[in-house]
Coordinates of C-alpha atoms and ligand atoms in Angstrom, one line a residue:
X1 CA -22.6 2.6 8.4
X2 CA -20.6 3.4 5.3
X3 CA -22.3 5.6 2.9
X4 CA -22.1 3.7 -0.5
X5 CA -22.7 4.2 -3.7
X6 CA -26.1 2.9 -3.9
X7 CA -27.0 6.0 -1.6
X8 CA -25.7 8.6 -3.7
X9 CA -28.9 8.9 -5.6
X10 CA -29.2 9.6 -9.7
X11 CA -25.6 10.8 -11.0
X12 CA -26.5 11.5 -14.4
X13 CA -24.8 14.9 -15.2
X14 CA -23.4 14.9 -11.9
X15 CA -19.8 16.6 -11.5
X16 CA -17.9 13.5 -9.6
X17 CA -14.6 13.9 -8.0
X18 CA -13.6 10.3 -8.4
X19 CA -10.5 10.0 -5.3
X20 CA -8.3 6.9 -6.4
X21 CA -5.0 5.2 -5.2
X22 CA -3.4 5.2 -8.6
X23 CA 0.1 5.0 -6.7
X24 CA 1.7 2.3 -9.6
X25 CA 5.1 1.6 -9.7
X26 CA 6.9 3.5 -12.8
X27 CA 10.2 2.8 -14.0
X28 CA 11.5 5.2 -16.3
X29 CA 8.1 6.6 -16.9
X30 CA 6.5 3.0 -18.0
X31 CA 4.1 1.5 -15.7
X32 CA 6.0 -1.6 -14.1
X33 CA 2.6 -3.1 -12.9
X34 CA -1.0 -1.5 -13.5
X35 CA -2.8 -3.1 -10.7
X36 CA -3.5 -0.5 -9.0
X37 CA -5.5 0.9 -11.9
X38 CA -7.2 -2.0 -13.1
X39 CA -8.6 -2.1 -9.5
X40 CA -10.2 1.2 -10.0
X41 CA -11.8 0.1 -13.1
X42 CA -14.8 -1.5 -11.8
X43 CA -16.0 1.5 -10.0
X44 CA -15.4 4.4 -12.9
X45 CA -17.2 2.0 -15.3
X46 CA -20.4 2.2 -12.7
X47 CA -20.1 6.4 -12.4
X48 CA -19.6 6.0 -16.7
X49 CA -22.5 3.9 -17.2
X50 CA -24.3 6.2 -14.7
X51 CA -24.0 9.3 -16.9
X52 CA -21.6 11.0 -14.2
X53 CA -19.2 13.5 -15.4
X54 CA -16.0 12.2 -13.6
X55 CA -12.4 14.0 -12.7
X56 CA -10.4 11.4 -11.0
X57 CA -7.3 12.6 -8.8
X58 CA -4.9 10.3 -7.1
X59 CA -2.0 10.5 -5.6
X60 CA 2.2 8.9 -6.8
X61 CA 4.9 8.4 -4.8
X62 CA 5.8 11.4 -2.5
X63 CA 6.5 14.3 -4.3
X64 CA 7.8 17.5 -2.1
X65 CA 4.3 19.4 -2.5
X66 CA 5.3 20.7 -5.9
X67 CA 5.8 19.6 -9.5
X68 CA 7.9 16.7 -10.4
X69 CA 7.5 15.4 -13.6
X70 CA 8.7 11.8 -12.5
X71 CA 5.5 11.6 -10.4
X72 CA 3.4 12.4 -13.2
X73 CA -0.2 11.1 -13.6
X74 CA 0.6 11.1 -17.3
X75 CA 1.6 7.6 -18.2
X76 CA -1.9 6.6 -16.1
X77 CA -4.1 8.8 -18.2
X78 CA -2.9 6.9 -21.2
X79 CA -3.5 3.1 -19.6
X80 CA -6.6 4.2 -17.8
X81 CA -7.4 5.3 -21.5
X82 CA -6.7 1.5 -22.7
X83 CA -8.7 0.1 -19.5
X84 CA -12.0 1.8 -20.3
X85 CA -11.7 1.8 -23.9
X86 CA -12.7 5.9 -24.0
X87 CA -10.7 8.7 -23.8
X88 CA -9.5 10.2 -21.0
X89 CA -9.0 14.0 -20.8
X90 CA -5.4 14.3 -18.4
X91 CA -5.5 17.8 -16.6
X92 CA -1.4 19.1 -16.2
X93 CA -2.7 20.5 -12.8
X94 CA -4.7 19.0 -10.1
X95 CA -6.7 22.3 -9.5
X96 CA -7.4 25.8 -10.7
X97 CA -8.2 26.7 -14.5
X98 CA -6.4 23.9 -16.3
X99 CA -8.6 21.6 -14.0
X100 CA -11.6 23.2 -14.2
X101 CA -11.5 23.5 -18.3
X102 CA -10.6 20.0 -18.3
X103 CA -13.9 19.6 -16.1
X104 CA -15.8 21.8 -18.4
X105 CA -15.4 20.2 -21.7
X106 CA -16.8 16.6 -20.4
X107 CA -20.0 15.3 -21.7
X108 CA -22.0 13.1 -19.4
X109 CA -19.8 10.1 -19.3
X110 CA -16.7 11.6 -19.6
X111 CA -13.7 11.2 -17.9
X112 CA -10.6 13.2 -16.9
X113 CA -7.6 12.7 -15.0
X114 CA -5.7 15.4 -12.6
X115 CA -2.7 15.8 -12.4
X116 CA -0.8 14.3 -9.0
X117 CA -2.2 16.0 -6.0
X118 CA 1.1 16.1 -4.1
X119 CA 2.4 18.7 -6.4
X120 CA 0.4 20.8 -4.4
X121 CA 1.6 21.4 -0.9
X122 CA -1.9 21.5 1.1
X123 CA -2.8 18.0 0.0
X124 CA -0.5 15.6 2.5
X125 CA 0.5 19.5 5.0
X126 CA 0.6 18.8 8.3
X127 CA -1.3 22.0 8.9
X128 CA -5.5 21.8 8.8
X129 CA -6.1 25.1 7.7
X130 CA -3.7 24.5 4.6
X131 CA -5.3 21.5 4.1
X132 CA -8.8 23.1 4.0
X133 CA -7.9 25.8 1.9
X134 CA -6.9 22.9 -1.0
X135 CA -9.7 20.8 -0.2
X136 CA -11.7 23.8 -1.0
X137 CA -10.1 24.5 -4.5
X138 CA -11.0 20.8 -5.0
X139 CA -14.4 20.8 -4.1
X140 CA -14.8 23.7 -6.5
X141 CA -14.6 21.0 -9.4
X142 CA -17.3 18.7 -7.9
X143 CA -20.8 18.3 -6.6
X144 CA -20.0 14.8 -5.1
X145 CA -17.0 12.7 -3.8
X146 CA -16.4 9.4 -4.1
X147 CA -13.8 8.0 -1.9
X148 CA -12.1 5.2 -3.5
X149 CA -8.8 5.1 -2.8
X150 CA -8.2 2.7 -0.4
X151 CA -4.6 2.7 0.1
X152 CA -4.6 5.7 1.3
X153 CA -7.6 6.0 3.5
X154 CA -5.4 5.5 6.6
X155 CA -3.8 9.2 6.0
X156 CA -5.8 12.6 6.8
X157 CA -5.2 14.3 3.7
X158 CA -7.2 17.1 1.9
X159 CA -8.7 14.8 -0.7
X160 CA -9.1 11.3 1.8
X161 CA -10.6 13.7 4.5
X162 CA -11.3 17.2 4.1
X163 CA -12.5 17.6 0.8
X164 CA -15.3 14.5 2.6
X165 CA -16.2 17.0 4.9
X166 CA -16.8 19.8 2.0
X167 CA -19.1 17.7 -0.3
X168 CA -21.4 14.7 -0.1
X169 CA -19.4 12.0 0.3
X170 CA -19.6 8.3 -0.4
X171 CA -17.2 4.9 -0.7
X172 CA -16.9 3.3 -4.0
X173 CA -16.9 0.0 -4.8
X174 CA -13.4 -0.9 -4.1
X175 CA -13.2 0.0 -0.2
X176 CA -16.2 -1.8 0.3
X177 CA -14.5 -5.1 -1.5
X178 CA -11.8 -4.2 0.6
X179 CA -13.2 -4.1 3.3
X180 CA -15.2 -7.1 3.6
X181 CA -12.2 -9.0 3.3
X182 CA -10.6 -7.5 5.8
X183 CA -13.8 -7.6 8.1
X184 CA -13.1 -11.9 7.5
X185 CA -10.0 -11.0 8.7
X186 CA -10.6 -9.3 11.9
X187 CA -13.7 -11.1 13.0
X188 CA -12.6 -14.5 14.5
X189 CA -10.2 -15.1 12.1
X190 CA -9.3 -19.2 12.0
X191 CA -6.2 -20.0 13.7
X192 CA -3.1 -20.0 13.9
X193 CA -3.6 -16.6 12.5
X194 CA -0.2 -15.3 10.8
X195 CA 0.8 -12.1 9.8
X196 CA 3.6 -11.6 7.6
X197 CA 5.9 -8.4 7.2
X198 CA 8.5 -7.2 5.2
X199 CA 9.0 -4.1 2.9
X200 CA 10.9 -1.1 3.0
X201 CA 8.9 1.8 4.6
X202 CA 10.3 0.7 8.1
X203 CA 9.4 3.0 10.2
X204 CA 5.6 3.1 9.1
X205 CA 5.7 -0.8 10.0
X206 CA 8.0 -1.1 13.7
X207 CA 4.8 1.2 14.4
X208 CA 2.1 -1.0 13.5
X209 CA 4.2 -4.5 15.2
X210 CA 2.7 -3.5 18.7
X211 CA -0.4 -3.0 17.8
X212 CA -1.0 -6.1 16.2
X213 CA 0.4 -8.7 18.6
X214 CA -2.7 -9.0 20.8
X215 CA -4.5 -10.5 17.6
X216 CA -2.4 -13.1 16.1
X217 CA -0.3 -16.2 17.0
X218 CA 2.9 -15.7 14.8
X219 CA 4.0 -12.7 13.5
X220 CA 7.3 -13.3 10.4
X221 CA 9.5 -10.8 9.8
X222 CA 11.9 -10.1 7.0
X223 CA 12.5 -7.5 4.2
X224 CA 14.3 -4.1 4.9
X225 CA 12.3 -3.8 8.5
X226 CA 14.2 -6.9 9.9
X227 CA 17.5 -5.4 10.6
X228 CA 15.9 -3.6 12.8
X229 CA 15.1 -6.4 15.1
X230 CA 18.5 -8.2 14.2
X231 CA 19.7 -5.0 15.5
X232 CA 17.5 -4.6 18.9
X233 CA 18.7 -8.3 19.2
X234 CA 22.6 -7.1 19.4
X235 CA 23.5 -7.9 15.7
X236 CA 25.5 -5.4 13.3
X237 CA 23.7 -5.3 10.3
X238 CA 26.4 -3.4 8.2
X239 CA 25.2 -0.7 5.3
X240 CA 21.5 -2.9 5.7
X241 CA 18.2 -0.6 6.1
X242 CA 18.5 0.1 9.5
X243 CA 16.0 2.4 11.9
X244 CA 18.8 2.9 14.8
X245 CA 15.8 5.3 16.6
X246 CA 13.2 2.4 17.1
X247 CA 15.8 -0.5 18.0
X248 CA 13.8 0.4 22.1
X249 CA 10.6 0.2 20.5
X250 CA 11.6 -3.2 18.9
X251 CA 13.2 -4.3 22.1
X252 CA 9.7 -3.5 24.1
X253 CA 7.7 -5.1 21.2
X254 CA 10.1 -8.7 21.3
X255 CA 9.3 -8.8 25.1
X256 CA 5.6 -8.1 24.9
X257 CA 5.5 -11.0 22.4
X258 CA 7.1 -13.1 25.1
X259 CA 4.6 -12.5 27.5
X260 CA 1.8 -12.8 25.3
X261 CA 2.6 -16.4 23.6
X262 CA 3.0 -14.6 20.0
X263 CA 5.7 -16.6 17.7
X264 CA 8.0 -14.4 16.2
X265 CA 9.4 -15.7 13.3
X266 CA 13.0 -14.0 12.2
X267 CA 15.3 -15.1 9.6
X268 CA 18.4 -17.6 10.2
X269 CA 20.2 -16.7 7.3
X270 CA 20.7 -13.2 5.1
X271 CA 21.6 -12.9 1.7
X272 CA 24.4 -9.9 1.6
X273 CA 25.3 -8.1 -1.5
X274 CA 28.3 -6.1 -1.6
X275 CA 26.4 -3.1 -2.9
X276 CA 22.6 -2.0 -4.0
X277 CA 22.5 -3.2 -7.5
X278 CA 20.7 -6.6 -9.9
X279 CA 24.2 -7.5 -10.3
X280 CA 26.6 -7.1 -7.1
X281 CA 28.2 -9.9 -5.6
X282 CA 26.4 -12.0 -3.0
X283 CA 27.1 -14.3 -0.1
X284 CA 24.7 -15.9 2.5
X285 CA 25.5 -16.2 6.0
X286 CA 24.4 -16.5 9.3
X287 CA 21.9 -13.6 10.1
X288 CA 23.7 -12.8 13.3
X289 CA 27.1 -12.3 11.1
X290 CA 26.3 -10.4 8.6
X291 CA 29.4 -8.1 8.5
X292 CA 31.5 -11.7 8.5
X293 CA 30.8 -12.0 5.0
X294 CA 33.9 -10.7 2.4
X295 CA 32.5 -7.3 2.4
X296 CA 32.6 -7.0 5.7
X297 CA 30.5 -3.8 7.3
X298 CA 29.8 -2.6 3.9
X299 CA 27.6 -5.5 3.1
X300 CA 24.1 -5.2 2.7
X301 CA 21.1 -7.8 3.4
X302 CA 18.6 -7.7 0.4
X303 CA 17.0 -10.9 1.2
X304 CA 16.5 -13.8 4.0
X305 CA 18.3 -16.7 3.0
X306 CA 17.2 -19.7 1.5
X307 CA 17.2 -21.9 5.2
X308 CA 14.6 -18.8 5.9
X309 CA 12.7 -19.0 3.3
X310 CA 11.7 -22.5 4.2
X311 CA 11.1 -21.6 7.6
X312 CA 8.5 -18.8 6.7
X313 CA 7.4 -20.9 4.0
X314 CA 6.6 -23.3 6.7
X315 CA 5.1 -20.9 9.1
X316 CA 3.0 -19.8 6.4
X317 CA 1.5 -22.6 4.8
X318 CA 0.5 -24.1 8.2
X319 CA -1.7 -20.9 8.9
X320 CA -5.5 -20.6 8.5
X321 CA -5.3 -17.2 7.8
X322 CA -2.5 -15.0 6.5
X323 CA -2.2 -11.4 5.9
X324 CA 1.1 -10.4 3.9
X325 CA 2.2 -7.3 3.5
X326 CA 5.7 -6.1 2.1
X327 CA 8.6 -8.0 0.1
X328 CA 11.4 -10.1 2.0
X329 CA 13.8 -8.4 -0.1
X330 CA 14.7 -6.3 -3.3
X331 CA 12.6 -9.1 -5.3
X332 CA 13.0 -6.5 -8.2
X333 CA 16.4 -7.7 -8.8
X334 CA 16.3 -11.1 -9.4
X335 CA 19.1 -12.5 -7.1
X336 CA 17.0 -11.4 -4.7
X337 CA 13.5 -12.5 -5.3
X338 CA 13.7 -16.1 -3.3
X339 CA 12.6 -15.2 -0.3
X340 CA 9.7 -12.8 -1.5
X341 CA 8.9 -16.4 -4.5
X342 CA 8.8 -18.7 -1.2
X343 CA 6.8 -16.7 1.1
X344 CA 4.4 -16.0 -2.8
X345 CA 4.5 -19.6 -3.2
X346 CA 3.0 -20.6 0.7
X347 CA 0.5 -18.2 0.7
X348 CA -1.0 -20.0 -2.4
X349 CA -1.1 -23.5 -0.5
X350 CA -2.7 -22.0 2.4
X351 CA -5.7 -24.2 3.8
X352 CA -8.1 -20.9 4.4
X353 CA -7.6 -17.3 3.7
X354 CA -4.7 -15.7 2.5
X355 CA -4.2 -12.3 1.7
X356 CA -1.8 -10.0 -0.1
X357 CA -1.3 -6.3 1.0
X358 CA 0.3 -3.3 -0.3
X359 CA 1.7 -2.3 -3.8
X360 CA 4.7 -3.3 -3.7
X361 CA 3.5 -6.8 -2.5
X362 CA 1.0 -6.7 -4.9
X363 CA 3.2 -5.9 -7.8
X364 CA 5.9 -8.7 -6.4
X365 CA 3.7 -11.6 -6.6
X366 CA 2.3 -11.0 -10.3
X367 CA 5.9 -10.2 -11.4
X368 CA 7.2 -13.1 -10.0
X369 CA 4.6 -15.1 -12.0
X370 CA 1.7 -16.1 -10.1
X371 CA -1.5 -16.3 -10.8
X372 CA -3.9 -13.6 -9.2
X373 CA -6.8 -16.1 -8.7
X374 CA -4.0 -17.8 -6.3
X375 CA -4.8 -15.7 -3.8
X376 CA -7.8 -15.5 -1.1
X377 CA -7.4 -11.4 -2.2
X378 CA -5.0 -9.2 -3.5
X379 CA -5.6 -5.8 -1.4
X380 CA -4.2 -2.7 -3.0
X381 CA -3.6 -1.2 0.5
X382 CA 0.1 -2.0 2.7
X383 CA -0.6 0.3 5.5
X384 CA -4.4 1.0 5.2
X385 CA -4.8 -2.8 5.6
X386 CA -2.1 -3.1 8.9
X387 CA -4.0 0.0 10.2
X388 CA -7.2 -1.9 9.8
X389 CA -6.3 -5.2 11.5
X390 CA -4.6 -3.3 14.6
X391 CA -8.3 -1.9 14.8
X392 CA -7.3 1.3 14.3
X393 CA -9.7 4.2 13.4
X394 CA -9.4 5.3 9.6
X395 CA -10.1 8.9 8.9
X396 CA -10.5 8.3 5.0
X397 CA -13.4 5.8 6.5
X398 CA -14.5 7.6 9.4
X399 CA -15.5 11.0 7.2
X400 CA -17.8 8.5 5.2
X401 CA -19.7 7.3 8.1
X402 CA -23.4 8.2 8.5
Ligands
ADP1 P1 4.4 -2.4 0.1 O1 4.3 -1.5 -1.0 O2 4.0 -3.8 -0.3 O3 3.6 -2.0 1.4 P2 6.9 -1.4 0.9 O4 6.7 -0.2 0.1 O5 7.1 -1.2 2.3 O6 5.9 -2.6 0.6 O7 8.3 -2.0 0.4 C1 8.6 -2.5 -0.9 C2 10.1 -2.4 -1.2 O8 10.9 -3.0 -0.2 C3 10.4 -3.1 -2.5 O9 10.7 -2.1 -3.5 C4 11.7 -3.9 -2.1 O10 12.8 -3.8 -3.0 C5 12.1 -3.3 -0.8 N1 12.9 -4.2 0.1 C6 12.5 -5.4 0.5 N2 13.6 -5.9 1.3 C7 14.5 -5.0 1.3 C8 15.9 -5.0 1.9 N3 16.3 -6.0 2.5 N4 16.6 -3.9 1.7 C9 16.1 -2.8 0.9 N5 14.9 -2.8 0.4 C10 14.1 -3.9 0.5
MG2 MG1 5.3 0.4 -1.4

């Protein structure tokens, strides 16, 4: 059993150490979508109202283990400010005596905000005792954690695991929301059952492909991971993302789907741009020619074509129960949003449960237009989510159970 919230007893004037997924997109310092943050919300209103004294610390993006002010926390503090309609005191380091005065000056109620913990080496080290040693500096600022960050409760690091170990732990309020979705989605889910994947972070998600065959009829693949599989199928994929070390793994994973009955659905057609830009030239052709477009092996796929779009469209709508985790191309450029609007759009018409993972995902389908309420759910976690439904174990979720 998860330890919860409701077990962590009266917080008034409690120190909380508030762990959040505040990973948001930022495009030249402005947030490009804040749902990440406004998911938190519900759950730092509840330690507020409790009279807790609370110093949230999340991660962004992947810093090298030290300061880099384009990952800064900063622009959050300010729309977290907004959000909760109180200030928020922003900490410029994540621990040690900035973090602690910052800790100091709160009044029950209060609220502060550290500074990105991957400017500090120990948080996402590979090594336990390093770490420990920064889980320790963090537990200094706390007599509680809550664990709330559910994006990144797949990953052992200091603050998701550790730092659980070092103080009384519990889950906030948006894990467990998370995870009851997700429990509909791994107990008896109606069929056909469809998983959808796309995205960038390739190697992360050839992993999770294995794993995840045994529990669902039709898996579609598109976005940067495809070429990939175009490329374990024999296809030249020109300058497209490409993962040349797991083209065996892919080739293993395409024959255990034969055996085991599992549709794979791959795109027909690719959309090739002759560079990475909102404005390059594009062409659509065949997905098994993509260097026969006019720019040749120096093409680049940043979307399935609009013949595939239909096609996944189709898969998708015909499902019972969709999980949908990363774009089907650079949907930030608009040229390249079709695939990633069509698969958006299907989803919605879905007879049954259909459910949007990750943060870029996340972020696609609101800034392509639709509606939130759309959706069955709209999970802030890519990876934490795939982990989940492979029924892997979660060490962020593990540490919290009694
Ligand atoms: P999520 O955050 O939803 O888990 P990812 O972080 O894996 O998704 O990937 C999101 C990114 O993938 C987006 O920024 C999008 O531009 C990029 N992407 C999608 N398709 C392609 C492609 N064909 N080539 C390069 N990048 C792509
Ligand atoms: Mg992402």
């Amino acid at each position: 059993m998860l330890r919860s919230l409701d077990n962590a007893g009266n917080l008034a004037g409690k120190r909380v150490i508030l762990r959040c997924d505040l990973n948001v997109p930022l495009k030249d310092g402005i947030i490009t979508d804040d749902g990440r943050i406004r998911a938190s919300v519900p759950t730092i209103k509840r330690l507020i109202a409790a009279g807790a004294r609370i110093a949230i610390c999340s991660h962004l993006g992947r810093p090298e283990g030290a300061p880099d002010a384009k990952y800064s926390l900063a622009p959050v503090a300010t729309r977290l400010e907004e959000l909760l309609g109180q200030p928020v005191v922003f900490a410029q380091d994540t621990v040690g005596a900035q973090a602690v005065a910052a800790m100091k000056i709160l009044k029950d109620g209060g609220v502060c905000l550290l500074e990105n913990l991957r400017f500090n080496p120990g948080e996402a080290s590979k090594d336990e005792a390093e770490r420990n040693s920064f889980a320790k500096e963090l537990a200094e600022l706390g007599d509680i954690l809550v664990s709330d960050g559910f994006g990144v409760v797949h990953r052992k690091q200091a603050s998701v695991y550790e730092l659980a170990e070092l103080l009384p732990s519990y889950a906030g309020d948006l894990i467990a929301t998370e995870l009851e979705v997700l429990k509909q989605l791994t107990e008896s889910p109606k069929r056909p059952y469809t998983v959808v994947l796309g995205g960038s972070k390739v190697s992360d998600k050839l992993g999770v492909l294995g794993h995840l065959l045994p529990k669902v009829d039709r898996l579609v693949i598109g976005g940067g991971m495809v070429f990939t599989v175009l490329a374990a199928l024999g296809h030249k994929v020109g300058k497209s993302l490409l993962e040349a070390d797991q083209i065996e793994t892919v080739k293993t994973f395409l024959s255990q789907a034969k055996e085991l009955g599992v549709e794979v659905v791959l795109p027909t057609d690719i959309v090739v741009a002759a560079s990475f830009s909102p404005d390059a030239q594009f062409e659509t052709v065949s997905a098994d020619a993509i260097e026969g477009s006019s720019f040749g092996a120096n093409g680049l796929g940043l979307d399935i074509g609009p013949e595939s779009a239909k096609a996944f469209a189709q898969a998708v709508s015909s499902s019972a129960t969709v999980f949908w985790n990363g774009p089907m191309g650079v949907f930030e450029f608009a040229n390249f949003a079709h695939g990633t609007k069509a698969v958006a759009q299907a989803l919605t018409e879905v007879q049954g449960l259909a459910v949007v993972g990750g943060g870029d995902s996340a972020a696609a389908v609101r800034a392509l237009g639709f509606d939130e309420s759309a959706f069955g759910h709209i999970s802030t976690g890519g990876g934490a989510s795939l982990e989940y439904l492979e029924g892997k174990v979660l060490p962020g979720l593990e540490v919290l159970n009694d």
